[in-house]
Short mmCIF file of C-alpha atoms and ligand atoms in Angstrom, two decimals:
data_model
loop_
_atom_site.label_atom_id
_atom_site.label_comp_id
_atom_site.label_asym_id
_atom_site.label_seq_id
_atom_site.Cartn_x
_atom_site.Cartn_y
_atom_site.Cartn_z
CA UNK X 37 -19.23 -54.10 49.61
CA UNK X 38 -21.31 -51.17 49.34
CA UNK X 39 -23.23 -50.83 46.22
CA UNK X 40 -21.68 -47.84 45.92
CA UNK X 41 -22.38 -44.41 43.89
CA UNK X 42 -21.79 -43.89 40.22
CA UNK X 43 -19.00 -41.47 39.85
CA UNK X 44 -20.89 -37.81 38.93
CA UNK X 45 -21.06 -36.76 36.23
CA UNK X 46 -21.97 -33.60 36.86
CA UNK X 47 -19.33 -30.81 35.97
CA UNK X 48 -16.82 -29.92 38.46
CA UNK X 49 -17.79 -26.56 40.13
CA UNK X 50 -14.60 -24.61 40.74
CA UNK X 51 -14.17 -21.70 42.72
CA UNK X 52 -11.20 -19.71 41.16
CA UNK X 53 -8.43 -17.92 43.74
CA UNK X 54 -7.89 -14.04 43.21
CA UNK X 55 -4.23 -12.96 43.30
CA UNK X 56 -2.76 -10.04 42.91
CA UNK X 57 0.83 -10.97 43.57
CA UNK X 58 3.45 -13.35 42.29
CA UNK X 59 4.55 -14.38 46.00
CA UNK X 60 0.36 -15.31 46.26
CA UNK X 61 -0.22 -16.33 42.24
CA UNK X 62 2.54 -19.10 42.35
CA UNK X 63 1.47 -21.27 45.25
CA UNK X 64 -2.21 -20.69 43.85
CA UNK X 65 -1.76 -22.06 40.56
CA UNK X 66 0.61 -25.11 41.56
CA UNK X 67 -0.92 -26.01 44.95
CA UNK X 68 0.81 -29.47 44.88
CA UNK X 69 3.85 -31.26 43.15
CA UNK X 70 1.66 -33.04 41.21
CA UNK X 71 2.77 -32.53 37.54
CA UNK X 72 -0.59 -31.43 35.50
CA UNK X 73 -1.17 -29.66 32.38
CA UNK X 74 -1.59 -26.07 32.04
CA UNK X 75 -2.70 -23.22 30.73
CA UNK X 76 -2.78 -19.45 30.87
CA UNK X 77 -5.54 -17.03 29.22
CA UNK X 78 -4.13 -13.46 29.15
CA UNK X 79 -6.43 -10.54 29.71
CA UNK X 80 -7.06 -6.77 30.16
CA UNK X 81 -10.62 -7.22 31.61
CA UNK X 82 -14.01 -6.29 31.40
CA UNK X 83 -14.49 -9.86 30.22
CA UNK X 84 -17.30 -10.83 27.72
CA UNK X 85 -18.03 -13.96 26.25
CA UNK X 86 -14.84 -14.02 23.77
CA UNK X 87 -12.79 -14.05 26.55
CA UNK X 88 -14.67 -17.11 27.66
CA UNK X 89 -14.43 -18.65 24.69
CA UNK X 90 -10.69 -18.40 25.51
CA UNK X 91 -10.67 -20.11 29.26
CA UNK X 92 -13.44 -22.93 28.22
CA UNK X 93 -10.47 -23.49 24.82
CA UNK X 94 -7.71 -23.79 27.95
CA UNK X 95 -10.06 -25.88 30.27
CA UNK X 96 -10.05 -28.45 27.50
CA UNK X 97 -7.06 -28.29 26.60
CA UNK X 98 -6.03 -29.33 30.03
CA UNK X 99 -8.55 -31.19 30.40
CA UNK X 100 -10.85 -31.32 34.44
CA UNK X 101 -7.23 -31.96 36.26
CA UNK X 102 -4.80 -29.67 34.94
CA UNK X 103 -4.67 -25.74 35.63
CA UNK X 104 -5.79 -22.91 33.98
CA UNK X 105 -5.25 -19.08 35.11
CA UNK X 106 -6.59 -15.88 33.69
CA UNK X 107 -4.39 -13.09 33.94
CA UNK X 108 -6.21 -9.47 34.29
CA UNK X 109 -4.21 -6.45 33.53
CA UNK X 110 -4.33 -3.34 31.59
CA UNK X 111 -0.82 -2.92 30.52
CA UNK X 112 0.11 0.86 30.72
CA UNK X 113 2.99 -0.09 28.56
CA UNK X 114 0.30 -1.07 25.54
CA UNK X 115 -1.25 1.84 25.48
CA UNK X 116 0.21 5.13 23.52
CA UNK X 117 -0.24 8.94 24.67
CA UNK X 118 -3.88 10.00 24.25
CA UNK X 119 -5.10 6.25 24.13
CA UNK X 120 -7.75 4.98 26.50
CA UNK X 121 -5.33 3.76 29.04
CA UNK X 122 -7.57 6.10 31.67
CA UNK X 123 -10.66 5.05 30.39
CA UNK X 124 -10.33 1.40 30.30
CA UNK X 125 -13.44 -0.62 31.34
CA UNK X 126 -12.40 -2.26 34.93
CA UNK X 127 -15.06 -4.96 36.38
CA UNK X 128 -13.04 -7.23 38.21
CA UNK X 129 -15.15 -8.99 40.78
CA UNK X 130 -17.52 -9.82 37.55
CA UNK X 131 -14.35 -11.04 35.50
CA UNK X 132 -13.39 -13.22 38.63
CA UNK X 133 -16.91 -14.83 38.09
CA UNK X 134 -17.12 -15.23 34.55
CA UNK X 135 -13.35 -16.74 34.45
CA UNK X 136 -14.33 -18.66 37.38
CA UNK X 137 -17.78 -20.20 35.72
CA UNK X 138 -15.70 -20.64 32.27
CA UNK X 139 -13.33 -23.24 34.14
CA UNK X 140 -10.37 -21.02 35.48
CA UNK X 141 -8.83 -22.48 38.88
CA UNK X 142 -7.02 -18.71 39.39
CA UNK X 143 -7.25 -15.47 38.49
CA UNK X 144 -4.07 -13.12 38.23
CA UNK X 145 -4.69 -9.41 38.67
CA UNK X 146 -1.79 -7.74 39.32
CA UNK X 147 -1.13 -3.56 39.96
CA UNK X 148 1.30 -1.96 37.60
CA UNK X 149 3.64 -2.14 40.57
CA UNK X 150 3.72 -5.87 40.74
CA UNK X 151 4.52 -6.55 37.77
CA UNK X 152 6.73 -3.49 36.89
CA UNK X 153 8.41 -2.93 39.85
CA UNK X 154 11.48 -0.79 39.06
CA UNK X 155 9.11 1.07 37.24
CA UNK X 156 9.84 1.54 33.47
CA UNK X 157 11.80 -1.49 32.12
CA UNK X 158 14.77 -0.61 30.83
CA UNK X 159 15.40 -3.79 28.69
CA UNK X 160 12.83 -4.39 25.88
CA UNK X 161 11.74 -6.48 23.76
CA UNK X 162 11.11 -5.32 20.18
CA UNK X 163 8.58 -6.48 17.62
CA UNK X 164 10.23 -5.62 14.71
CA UNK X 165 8.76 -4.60 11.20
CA UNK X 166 6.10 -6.62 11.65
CA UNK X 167 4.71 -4.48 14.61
CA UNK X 168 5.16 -1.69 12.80
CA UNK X 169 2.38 -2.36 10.29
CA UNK X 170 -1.15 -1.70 10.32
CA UNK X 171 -2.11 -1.67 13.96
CA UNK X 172 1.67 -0.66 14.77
CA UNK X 173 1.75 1.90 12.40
CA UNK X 174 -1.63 3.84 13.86
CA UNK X 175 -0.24 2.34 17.69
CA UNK X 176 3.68 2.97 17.38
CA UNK X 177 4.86 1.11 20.29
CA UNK X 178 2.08 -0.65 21.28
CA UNK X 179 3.30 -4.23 20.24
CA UNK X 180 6.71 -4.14 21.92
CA UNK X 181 4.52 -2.79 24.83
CA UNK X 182 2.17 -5.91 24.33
CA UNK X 183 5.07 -8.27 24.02
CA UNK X 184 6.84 -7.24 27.06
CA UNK X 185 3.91 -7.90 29.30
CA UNK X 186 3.33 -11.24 27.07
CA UNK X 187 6.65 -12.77 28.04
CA UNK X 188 6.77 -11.47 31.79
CA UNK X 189 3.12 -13.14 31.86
CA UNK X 190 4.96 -16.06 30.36
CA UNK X 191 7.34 -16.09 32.79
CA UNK X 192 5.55 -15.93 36.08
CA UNK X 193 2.64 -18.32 34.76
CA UNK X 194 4.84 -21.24 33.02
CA UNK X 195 2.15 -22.59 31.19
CA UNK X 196 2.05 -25.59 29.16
CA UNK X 197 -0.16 -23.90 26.75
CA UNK X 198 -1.16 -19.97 25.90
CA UNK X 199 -4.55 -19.18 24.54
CA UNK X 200 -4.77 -16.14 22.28
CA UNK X 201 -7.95 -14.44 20.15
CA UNK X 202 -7.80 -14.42 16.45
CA UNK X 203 -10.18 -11.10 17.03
CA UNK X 204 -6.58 -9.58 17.83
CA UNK X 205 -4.82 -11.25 14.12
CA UNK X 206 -1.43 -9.05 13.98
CA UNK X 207 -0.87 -9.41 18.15
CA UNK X 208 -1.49 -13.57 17.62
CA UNK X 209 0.62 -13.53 14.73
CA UNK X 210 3.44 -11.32 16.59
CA UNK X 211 3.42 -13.85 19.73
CA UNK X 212 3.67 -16.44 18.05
CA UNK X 213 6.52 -15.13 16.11
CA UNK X 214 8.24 -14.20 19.65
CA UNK X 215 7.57 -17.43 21.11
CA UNK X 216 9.77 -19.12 18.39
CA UNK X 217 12.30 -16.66 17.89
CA UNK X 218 13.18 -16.45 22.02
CA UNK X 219 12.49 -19.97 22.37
CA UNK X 220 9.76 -19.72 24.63
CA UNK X 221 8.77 -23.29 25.99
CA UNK X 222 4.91 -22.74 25.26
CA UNK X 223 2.30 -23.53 22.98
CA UNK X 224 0.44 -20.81 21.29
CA UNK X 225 -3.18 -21.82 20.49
CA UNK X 226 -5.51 -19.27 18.15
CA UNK X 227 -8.94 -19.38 19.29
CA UNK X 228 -11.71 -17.87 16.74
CA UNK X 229 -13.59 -14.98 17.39
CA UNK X 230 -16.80 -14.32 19.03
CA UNK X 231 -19.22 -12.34 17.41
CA UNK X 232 -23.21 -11.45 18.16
CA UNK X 233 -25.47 -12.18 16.57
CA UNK X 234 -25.58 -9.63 13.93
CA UNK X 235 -21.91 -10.18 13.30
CA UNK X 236 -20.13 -7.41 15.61
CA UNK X 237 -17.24 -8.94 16.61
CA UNK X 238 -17.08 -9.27 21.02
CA UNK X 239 -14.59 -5.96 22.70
CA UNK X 240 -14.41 -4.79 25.87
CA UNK X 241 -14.73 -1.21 23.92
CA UNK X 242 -18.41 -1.74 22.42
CA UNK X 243 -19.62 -0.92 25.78
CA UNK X 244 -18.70 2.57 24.88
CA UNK X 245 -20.71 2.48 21.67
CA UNK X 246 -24.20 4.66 21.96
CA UNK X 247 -27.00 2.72 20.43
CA UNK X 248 -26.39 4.77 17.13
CA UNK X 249 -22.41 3.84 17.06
CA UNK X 250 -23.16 0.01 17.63
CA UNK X 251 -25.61 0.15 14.47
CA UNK X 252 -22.80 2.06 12.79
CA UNK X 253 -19.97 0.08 13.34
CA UNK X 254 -21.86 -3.48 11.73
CA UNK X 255 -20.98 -2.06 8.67
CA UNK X 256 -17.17 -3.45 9.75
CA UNK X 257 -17.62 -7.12 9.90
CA UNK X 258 -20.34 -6.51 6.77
CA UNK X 259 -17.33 -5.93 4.66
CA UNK X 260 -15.24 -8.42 5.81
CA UNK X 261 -17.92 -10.87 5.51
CA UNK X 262 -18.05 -9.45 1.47
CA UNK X 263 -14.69 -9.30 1.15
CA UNK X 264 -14.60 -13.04 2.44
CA UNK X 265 -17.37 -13.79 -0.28
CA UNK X 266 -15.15 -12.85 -3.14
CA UNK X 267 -12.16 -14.89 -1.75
CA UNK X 268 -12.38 -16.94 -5.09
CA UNK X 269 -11.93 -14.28 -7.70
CA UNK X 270 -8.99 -13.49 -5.89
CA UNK X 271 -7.06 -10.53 -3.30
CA UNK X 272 -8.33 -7.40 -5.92
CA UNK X 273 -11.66 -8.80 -5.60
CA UNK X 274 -11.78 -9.16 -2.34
CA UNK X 275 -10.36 -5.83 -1.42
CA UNK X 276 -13.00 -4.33 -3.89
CA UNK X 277 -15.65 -6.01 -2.53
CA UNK X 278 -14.82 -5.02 0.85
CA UNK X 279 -14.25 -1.08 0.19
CA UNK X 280 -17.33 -1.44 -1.40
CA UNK X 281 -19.35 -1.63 1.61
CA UNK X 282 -17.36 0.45 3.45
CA UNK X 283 -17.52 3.16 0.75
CA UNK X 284 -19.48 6.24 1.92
CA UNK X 285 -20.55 4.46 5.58
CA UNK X 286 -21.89 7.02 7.94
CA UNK X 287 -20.01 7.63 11.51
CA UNK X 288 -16.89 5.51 10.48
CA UNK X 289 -13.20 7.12 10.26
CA UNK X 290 -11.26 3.86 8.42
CA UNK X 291 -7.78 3.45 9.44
CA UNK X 292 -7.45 0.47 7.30
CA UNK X 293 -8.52 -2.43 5.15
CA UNK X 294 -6.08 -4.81 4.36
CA UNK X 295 -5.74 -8.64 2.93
CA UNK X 296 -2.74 -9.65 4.61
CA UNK X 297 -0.42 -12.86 4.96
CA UNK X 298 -0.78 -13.80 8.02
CA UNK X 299 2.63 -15.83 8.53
CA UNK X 300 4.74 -12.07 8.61
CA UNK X 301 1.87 -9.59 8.34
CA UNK X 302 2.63 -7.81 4.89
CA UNK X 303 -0.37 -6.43 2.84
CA UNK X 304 -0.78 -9.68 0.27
CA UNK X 305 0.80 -9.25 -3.15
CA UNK X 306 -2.68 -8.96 -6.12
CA UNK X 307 -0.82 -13.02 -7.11
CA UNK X 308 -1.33 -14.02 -3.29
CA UNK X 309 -3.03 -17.32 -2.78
CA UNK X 310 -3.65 -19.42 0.12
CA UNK X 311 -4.37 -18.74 3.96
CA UNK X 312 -5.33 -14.83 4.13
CA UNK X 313 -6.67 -12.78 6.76
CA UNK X 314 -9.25 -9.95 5.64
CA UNK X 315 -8.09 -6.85 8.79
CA UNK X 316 -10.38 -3.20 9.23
CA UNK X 317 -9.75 -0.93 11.97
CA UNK X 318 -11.81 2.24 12.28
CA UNK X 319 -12.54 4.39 14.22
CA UNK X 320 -16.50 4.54 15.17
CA UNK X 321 -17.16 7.64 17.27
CA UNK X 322 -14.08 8.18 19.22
CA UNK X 323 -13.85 4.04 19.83
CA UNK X 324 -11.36 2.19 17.73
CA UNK X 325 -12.46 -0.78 16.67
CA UNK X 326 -10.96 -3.83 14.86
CA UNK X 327 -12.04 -7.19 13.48
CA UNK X 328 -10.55 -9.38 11.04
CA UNK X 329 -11.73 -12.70 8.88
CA UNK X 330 -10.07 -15.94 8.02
CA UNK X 331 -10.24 -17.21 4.40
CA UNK X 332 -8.73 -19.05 1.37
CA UNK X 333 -7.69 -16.92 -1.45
CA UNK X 334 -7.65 -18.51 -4.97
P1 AMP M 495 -8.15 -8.20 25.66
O1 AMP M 495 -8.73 -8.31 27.03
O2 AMP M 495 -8.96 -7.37 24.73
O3 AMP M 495 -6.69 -7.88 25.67
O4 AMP M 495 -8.25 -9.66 25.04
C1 AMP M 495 -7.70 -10.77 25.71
C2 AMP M 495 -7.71 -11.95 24.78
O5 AMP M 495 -9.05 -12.23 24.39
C3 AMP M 495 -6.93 -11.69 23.50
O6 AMP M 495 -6.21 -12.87 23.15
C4 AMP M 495 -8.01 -11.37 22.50
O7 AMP M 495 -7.67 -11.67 21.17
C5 AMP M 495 -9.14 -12.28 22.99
N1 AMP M 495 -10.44 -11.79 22.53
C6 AMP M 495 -10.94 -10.53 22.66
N2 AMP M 495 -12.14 -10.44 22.05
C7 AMP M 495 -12.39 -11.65 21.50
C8 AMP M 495 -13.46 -12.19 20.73
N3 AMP M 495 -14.52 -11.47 20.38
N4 AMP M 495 -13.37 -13.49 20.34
C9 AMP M 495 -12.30 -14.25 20.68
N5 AMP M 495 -11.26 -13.80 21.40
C10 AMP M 495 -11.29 -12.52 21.80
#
């Protein structure tokens, strides 16, 4: 008998497959019959250390066995006229890596052509009223946009299990919603959001933040984090609190502040309590920002 090795425990180094196809994505991502959890991260790129956040969440979901891909596309039907479709950060051979150290067995990066083939779909989907609030109202179009890559993502991955960021409240919220209302065989799991150190919340778009901007834009999660600290005294409180510190900030165009439900997405009634979510989106320089907190209104 030999006195054998101890099983390692080191971690499993992966190397994650590239595809840019379906034909090359499928046999990638189920390489044999053997029926194992798993999970799909959904992406437009330039990924940072939310996004990773996001794979390591699907990794243990499916734990060292199962399958996890990360899907990399910027979604030209997401993005509205005069939005930074063109400008969108692209660093794929650096997102292959960081999906690839962050447990991802394949990564999905398709062209527009692949996954829109006849060009513009005719059939949509539709988010309803709820994507026509807040970030829909600012973005008209971008959630049915957003949805219709969602379930055609959906589609070609099969996943056991879809991760989503709670940095993005109103899209999480709307998949989810589409997920039960089409009867979508997949679990939608919310992971939180990733912020620095001084609170900015993690986006592809603070890379084009100047050093001024970046300092500007703290002022954001600042007032969510005040509007958070009143989440006793009730919603009036915490709005006040929040448009407090956003009063008067320098370099900041505010969209909106909001204390929303987050099972539907309406603005919550000045009697709301329970689950909220605290939303901004502004506009720092010409970036759009957003960032959102979780609390318990009383
Ligand atoms: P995006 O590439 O911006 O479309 O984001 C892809 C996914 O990552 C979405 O589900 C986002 O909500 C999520 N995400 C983006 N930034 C963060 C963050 N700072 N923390 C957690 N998740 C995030």
């Amino acid at each position: 008998m030999s006195r054998g090795k101890q099983p390692s425990k080191a971690p499993k180094v992966r190397k994650a497959v590239l595809t840019h196809t379906i034909a090359d994505f499928e046999p990638a991502f189920w390489p044999d019959e053997q029926p194992v959890d798993n999970a799909v991260v959904m992406t437009m790129g330039a990924l940072h250390e939310g996004h990773a956040a996001l794979i390591r969440a699907a990794r243990k979901q499916v734990g060292a066995d199962g399958r996890v891909a990360v899907t990399v596309f910027v979604n030209p039907l997401q993005f509205g006229e005069g939005e930074d479709l063109d400008r969108y950060p692209r660093t794929l051979a650096a997102d292959v890596r960081l999906a690839e150290e962050n447990g991802a067995d394949v990564v999905f990066a398709p062209l527009p052509e692949e996954v829109y083939p006849n060009g513009t779909p005719q059939v949509r989907i539709a988010a309803g009223p709820m994507g026509e609030r807040f970030e829909g109202a600012t973005r008209p179009g971008h959630f049915d946009g957003m949805l219709m890559v969602v379930a055609k993502l959906l589609h070609i991955t099969d996943p056991d299990f879809a991760f989503f960021g709670e940095k993005d409240a109103q899209q999480l919220a709307i998949v989810r919603r589409m997920v039960a209302d089409l009867d979508f065989d997949v679990e939608v799991i919310g992971v939180p959001t990733i912020r620095e150190e001084d609170g900015l919340a993690l986006s592809s778009r603070n890379r084009f933040l100047s050093e001024q901007e970046r300092t500007q834009a703290l002022v954001l999660s600042k007032a969510l984090l005040a509007g958070r600290d009143a989440a006793a005294q009730g919603p009036k409180a915490v709005r006040e609190a929040a448009s407090a510190v956003l009063d008067g900030a320098d370099g900041i165009t505010l969209d909106y502040l909001a204390l929303i439900d987050p099972e539907d997405f309406v603005e919550a009634p000045d009697d709301f309590q329970g689950e909220a979510v605290l939303a901004v989106a502004a506009k720092v320089g010409s970036t759009r920002l957003i960032d959102n907190v979780h609390m318990i209104v009383r």
